[in-house]
Short mmCIF file of C-alpha atoms in Angstrom, two decimals:
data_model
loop_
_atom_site.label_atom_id
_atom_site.label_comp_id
_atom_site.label_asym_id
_atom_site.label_seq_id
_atom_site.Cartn_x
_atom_site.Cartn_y
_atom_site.Cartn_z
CA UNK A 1 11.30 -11.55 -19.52
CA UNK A 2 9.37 -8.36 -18.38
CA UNK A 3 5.79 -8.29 -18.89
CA UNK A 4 6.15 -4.87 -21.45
CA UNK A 5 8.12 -7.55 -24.03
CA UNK A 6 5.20 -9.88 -23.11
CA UNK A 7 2.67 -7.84 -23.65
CA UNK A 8 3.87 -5.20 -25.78
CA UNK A 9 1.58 -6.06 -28.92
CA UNK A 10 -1.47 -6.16 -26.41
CA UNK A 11 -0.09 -2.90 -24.48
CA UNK A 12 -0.37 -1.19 -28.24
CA UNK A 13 -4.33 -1.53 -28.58
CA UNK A 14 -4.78 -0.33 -24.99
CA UNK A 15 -6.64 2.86 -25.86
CA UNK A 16 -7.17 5.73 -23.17
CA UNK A 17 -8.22 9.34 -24.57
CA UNK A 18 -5.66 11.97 -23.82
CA UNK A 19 -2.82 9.49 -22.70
CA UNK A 20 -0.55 12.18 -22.76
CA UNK A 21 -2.24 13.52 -19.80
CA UNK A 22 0.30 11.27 -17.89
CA UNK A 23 3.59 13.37 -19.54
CA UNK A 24 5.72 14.08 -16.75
CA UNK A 25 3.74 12.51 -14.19
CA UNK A 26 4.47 11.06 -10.85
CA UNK A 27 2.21 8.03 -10.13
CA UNK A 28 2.30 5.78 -6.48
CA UNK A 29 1.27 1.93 -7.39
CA UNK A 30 0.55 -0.38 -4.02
CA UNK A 31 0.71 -3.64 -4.85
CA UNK A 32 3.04 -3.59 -7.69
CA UNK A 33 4.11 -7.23 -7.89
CA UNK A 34 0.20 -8.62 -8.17
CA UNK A 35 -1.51 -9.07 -11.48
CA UNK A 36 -2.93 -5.76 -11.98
CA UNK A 37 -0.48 -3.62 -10.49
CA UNK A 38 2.68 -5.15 -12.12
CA UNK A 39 0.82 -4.13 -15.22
CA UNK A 40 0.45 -1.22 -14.18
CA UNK A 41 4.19 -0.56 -14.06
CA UNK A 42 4.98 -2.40 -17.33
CA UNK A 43 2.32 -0.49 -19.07
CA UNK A 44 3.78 2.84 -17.79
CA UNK A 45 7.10 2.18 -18.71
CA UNK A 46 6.07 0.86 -22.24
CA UNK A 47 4.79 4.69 -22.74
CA UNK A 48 7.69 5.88 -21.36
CA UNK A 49 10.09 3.74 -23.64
CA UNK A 50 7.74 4.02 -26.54
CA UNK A 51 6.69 7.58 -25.90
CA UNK A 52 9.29 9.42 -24.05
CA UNK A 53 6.21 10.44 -21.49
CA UNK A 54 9.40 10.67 -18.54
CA UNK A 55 6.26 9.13 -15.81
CA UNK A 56 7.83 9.01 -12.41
CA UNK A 57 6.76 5.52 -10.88
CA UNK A 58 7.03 4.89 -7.30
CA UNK A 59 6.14 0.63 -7.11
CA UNK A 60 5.05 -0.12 -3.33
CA UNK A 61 4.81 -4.24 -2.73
CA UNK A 62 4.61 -6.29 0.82
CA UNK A 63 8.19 -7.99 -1.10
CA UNK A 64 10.83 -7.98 -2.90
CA UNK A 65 9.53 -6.92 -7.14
CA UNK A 66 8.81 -9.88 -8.66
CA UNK A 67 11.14 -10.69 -11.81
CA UNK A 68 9.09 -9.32 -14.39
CA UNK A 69 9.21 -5.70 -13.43
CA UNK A 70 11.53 -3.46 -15.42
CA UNK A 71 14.65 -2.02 -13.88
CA UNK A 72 14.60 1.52 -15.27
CA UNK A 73 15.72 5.20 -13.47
CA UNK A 74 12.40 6.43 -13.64
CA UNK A 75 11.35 3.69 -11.25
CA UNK A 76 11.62 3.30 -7.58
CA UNK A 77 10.67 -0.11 -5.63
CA UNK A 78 9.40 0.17 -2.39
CA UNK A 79 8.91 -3.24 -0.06
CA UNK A 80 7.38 -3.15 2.98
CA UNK A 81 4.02 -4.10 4.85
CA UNK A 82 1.81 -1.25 3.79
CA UNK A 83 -0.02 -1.27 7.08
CA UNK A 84 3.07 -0.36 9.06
CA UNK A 85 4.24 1.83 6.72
CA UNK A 86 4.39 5.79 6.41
CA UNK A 87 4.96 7.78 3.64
CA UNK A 88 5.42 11.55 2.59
CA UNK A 89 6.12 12.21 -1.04
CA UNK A 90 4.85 13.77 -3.82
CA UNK A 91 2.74 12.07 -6.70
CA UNK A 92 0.34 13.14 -8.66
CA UNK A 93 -1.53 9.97 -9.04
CA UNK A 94 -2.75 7.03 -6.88
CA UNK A 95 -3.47 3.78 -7.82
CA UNK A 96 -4.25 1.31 -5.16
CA UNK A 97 -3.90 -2.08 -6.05
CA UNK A 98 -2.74 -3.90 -2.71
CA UNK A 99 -4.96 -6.14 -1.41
CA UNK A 100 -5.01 -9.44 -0.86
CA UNK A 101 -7.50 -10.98 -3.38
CA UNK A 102 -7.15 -14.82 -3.27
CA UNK A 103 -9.44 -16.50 -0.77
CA UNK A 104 -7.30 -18.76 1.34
CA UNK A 105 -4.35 -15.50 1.40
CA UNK A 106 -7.86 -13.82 2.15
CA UNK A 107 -8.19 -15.93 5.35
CA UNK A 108 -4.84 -15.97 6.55
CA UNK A 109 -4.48 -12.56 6.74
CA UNK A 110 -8.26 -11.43 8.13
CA UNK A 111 -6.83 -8.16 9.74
CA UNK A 112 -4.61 -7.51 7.56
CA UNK A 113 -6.92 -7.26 4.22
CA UNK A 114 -9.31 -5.48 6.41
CA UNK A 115 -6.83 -2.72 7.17
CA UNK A 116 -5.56 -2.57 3.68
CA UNK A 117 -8.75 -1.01 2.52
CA UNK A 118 -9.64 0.82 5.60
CA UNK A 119 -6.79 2.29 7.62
CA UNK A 120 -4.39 2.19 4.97
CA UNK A 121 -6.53 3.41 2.86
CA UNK A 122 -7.30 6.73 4.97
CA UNK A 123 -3.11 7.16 5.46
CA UNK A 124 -3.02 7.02 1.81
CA UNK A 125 -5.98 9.04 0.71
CA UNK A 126 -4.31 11.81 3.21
CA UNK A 127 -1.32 11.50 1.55
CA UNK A 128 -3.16 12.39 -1.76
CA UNK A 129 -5.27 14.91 -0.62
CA UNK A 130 -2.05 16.80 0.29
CA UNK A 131 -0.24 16.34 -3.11
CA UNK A 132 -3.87 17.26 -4.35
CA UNK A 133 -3.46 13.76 -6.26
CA UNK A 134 -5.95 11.98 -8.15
CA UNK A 135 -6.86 8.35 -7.15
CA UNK A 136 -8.24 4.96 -8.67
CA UNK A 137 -9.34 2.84 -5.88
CA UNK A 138 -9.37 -0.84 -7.32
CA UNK A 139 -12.31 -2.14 -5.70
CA UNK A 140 -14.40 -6.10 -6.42
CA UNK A 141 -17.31 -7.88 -8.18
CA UNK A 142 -17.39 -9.59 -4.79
CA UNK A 143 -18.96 -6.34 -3.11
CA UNK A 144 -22.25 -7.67 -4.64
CA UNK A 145 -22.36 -10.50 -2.85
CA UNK A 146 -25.05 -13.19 -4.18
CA UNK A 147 -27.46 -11.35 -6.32
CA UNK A 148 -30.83 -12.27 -8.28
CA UNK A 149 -30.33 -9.12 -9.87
CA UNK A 150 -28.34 -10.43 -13.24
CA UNK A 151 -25.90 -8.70 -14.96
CA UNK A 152 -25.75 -6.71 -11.84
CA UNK A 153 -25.54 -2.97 -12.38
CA UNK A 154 -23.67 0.07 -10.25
CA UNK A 155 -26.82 1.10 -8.62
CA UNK A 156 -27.25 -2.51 -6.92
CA UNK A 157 -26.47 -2.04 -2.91
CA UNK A 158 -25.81 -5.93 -2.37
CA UNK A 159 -26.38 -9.02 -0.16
CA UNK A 160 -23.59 -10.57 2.47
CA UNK A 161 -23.83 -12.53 5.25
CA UNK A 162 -21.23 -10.55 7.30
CA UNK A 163 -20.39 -12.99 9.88
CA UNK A 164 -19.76 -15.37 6.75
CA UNK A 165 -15.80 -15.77 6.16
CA UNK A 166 -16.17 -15.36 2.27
CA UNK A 167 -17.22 -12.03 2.87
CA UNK A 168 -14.14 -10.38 4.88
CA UNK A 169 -12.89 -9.60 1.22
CA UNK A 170 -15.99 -8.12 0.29
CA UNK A 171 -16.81 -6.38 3.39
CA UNK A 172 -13.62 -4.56 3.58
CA UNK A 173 -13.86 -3.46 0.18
CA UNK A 174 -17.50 -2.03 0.17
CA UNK A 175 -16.13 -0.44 3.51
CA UNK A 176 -13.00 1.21 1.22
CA UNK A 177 -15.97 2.28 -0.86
CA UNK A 178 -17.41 4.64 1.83
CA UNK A 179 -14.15 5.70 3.23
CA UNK A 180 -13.37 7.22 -0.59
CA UNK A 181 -16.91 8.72 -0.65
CA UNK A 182 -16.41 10.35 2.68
CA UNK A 183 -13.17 11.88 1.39
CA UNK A 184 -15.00 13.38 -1.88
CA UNK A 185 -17.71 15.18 -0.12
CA UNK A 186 -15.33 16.17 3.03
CA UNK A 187 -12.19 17.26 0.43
CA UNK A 188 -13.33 17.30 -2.98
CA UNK A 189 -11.27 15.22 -3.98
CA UNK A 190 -11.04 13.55 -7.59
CA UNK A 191 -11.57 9.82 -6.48
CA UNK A 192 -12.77 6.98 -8.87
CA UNK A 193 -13.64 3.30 -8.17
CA UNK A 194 -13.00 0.54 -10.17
CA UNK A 195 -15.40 -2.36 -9.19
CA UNK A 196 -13.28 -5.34 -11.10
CA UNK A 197 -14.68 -8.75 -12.30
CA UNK A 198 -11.69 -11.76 -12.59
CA UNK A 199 -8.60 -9.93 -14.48
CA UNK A 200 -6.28 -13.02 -15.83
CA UNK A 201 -3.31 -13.24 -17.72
CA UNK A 202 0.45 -12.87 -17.69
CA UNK A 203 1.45 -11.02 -14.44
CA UNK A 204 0.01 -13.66 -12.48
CA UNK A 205 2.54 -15.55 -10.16
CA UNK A 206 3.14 -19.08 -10.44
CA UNK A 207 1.41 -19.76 -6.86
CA UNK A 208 -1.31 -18.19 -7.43
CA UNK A 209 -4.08 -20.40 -6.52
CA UNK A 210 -7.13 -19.25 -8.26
CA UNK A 211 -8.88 -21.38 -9.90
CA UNK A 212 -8.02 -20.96 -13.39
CA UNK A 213 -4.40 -20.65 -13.03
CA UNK A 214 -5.20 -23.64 -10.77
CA UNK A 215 -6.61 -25.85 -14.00
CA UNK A 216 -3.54 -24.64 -16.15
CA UNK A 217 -1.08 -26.40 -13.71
CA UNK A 218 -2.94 -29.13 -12.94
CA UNK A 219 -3.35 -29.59 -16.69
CA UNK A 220 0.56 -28.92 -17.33
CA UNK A 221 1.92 -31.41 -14.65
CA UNK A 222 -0.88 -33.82 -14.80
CA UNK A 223 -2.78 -33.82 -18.42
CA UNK A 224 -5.81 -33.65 -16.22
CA UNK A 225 -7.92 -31.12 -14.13
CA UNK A 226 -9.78 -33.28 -11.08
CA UNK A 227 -12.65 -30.42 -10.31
CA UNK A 228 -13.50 -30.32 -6.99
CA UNK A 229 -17.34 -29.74 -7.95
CA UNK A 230 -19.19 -30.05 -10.79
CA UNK A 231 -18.35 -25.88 -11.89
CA UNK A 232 -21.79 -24.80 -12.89
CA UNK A 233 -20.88 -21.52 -11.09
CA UNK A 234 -20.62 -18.94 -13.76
CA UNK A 235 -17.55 -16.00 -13.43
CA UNK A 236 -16.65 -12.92 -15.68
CA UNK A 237 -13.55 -12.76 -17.07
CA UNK A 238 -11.40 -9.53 -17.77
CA UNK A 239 -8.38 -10.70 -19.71
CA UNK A 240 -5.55 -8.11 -18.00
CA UNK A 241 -5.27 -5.08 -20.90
CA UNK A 242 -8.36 -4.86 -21.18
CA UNK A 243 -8.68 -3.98 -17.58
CA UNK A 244 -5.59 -1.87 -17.71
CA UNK A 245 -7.18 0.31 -20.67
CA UNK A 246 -10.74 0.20 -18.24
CA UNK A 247 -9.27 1.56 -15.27
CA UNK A 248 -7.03 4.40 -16.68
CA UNK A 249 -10.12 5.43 -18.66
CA UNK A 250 -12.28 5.97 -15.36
CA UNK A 251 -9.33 7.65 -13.48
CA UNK A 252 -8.40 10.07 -16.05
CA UNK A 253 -12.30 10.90 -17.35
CA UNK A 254 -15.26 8.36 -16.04
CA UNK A 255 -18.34 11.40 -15.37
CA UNK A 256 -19.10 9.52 -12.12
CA UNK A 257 -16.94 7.60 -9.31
CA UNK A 258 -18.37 4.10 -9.67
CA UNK A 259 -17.79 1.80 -12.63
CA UNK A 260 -17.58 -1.83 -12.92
CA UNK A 261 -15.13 -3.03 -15.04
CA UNK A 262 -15.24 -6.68 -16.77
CA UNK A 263 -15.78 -8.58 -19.84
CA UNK A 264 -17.78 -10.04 -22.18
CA UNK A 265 -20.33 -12.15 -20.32
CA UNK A 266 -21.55 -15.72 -21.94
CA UNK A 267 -23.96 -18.09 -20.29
CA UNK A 268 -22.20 -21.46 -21.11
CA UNK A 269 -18.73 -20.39 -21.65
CA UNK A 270 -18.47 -18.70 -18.63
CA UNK A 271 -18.95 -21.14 -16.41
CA UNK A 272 -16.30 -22.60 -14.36
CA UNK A 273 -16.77 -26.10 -15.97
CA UNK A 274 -16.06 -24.64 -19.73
CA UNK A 275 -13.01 -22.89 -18.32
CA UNK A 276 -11.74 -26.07 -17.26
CA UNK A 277 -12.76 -27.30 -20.78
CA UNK A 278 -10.91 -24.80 -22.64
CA UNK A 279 -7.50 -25.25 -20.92
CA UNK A 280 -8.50 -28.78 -21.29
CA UNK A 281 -8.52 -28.40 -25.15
CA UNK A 282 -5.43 -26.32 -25.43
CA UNK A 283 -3.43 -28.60 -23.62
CA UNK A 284 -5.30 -32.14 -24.24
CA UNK A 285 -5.84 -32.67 -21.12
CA UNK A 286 -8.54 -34.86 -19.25
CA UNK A 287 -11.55 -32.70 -17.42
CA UNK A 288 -12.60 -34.64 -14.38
CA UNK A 289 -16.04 -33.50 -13.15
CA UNK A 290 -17.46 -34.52 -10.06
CA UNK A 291 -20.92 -36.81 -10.15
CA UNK A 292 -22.91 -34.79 -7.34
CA UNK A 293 -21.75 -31.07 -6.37
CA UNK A 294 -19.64 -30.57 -3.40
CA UNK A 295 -21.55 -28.81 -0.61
CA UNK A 296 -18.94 -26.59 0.89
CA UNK A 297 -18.62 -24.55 -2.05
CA UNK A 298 -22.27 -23.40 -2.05
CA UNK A 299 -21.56 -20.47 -0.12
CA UNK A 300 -19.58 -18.71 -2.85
CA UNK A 301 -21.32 -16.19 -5.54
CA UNK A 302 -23.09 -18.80 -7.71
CA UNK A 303 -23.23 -16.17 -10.86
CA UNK A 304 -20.77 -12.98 -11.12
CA UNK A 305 -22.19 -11.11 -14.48
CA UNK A 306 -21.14 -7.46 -14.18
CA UNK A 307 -23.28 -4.83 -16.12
CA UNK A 308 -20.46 -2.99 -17.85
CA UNK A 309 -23.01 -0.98 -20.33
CA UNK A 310 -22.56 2.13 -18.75
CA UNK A 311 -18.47 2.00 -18.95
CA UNK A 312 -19.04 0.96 -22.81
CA UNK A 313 -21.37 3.99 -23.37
CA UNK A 314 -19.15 6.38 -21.94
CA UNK A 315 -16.18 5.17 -23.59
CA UNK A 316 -17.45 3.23 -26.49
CA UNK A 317 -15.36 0.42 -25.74
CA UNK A 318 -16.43 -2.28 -28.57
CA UNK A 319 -13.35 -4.86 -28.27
CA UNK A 320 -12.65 -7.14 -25.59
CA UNK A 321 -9.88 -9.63 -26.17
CA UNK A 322 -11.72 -13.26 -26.56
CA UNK A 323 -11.80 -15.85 -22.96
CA UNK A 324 -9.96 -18.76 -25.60
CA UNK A 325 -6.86 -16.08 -26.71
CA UNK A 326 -6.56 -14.60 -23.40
CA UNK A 327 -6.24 -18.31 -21.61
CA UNK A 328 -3.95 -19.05 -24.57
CA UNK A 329 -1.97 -15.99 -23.42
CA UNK A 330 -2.23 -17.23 -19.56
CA UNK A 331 -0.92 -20.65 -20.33
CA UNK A 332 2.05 -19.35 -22.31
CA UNK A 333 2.68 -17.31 -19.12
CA UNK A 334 3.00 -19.77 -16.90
CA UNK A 335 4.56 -22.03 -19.02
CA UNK A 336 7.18 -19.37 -19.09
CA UNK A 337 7.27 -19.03 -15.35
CA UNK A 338 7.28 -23.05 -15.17
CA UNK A 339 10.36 -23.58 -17.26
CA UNK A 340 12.37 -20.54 -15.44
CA UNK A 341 12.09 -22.31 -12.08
#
């Protein structure tokens, strides 16, 4: 099943101003088979099956697309490791999505993330600049690092220990971040940055080890999740079309380059703990919670609470699909995935 018949009732409230802006359109995805970007692609081809919008989409992925990306003519898949690779065609639209966001894919590939959003980054941004291209740079919550400064806004500059290995992810992106801001004063180029908190929902692959898709399969094979510390950390969720609709809104017409992009932030439901308490409900399944908190996860952000007040002025955004639907919606997926093995 492709993710545009999965989604297709969600991909219908996505709401961007002047969609049609995309008509005709040739757009360059990296990262096409992760969560966001494989959205990305269904979404696009929804408008163009839907809409007859005829968007050229050129889907770049380290391998092979993953099964839930549509075959269609006006799509062309690319595999290859983006770091090796060069490229010279025309698009009129850059979205870069590759990146490798889970921690322990994080640490097994140290050079590699760090030249995904540095190196890579410049080869592609020169690539736009010549097809006079506009660009969405996908960067992360993480750039923040551990903050006091709660729901942390735009304007914050951010704390990380840089000789920490948590914060290769984050370095590299904040890095990305100045790269793009060198190329808008040098070029003038149009060049937007999406600072995302935790997108979930269907997209994700089956071994994908974050933690909440994590607690779904433990819950699914087991009837249990066995926390590995007590989950008091507290994370903001950004169920996937809600991000999609986000991040098209600040490439085609965000006033300024920086935006961070997440959900609806509650105290006690957002904390790891109640996540694990919600799948546990859904799928009556036993929480297991630790008695005394397990010291090597202390070096992780203890509280990521976006401030997404200035995206919500601009664009008046006043629905965000709820944390209980969307994990409903994440389960099914990978339930789904699960019984196609």
């Amino acid at each position: 099943m492709f993710l545009y018949d999965f989604l297709q009732d969600y991909y219908k409230k996505i709401y961007v101003d002047n969609i049609e802006i995309f008509k005709n359109k040739k757009i360059l995805i990296t990262g096409s088979n992760g969560l966001i970007g494989s959205n990305f692609v269904n979404y696009f081809y929804f408008l163009n099956i839907n809409f007859n919008f005829n968007i050229k989409i050129i889907a770049h992925s380290f391998s092979k697309p993953v099964d839930w990306l549509p075959k269609d003519n006006n799509i062309m898949y690319l595999h290859s490791d983006l770091n090796k690779e060069s490229f010279d065609f025309h698009f009129d639209y850059l979205i870069h999505a590759a990146t490798y966001g889970q921690p322990k894919k994080v640490l097994d590939n140290k050079i590699g993330t760090v030249l995904l959003n540095t190196t890579t980054l410049i080869k592609l941004l020169n690539l736009a600049h010549k097809n006079s291209a506009k660009v969405l740079f996908l960067s992360s919550s993480s750039i923040y690092g551990e903050t006091s400064v709660i729901p942390t806004p735009e304007n914050y500059n951010g704390d990380l220990n840089t000789f920490n290995p948590s914060s290769l992810y984050a370095e590299s992106k904040r890095m990305a971040e100045t790269i793009c801001k060198a190329y808008i004063d040098d070029y003038n180029m149009d060049i937007k940055i999406a600072r995302i908190a935790i997108a979930y929902g269907p997209g994700v692959k089956l071994n994908d080890k974050r933690f909440l898709n994590e607690f779904i399969k433990k819950a699914l094979d087991y009837q249990e999740i066995a926390m590995i510390d007590r989950g008091e950390a507290k994370r903001q969720f950004n169920f996937i079309t809600d991000c999609i609709e986000m991040c098209l809104n600040i490439l085609l017409h965000a006033k300024e380059y920086i935006y961070n992009v997440g959900g609806i932030f509650d105290e006690n439901q957002n904390k790891i703990v109640s996540i694990a308490n919600i799948i546990g409900d859904l799928l009556n399944a036993k929480v297991i919670v630790p008695e005394y908190e397990n010291i090597q996860n202390l070096h992780a952000q203890s509280i990521v609470n976006l401030d997404i007040q200035k995206y919500i002025n601009e664009f008046k955004k006043n629905s965000f699909v709820s944390l209980k639907d969307g994990i409903e919606l994440n389960i099914k997926w990978i339930k789904m995935l699960k019984d196609n093995i």
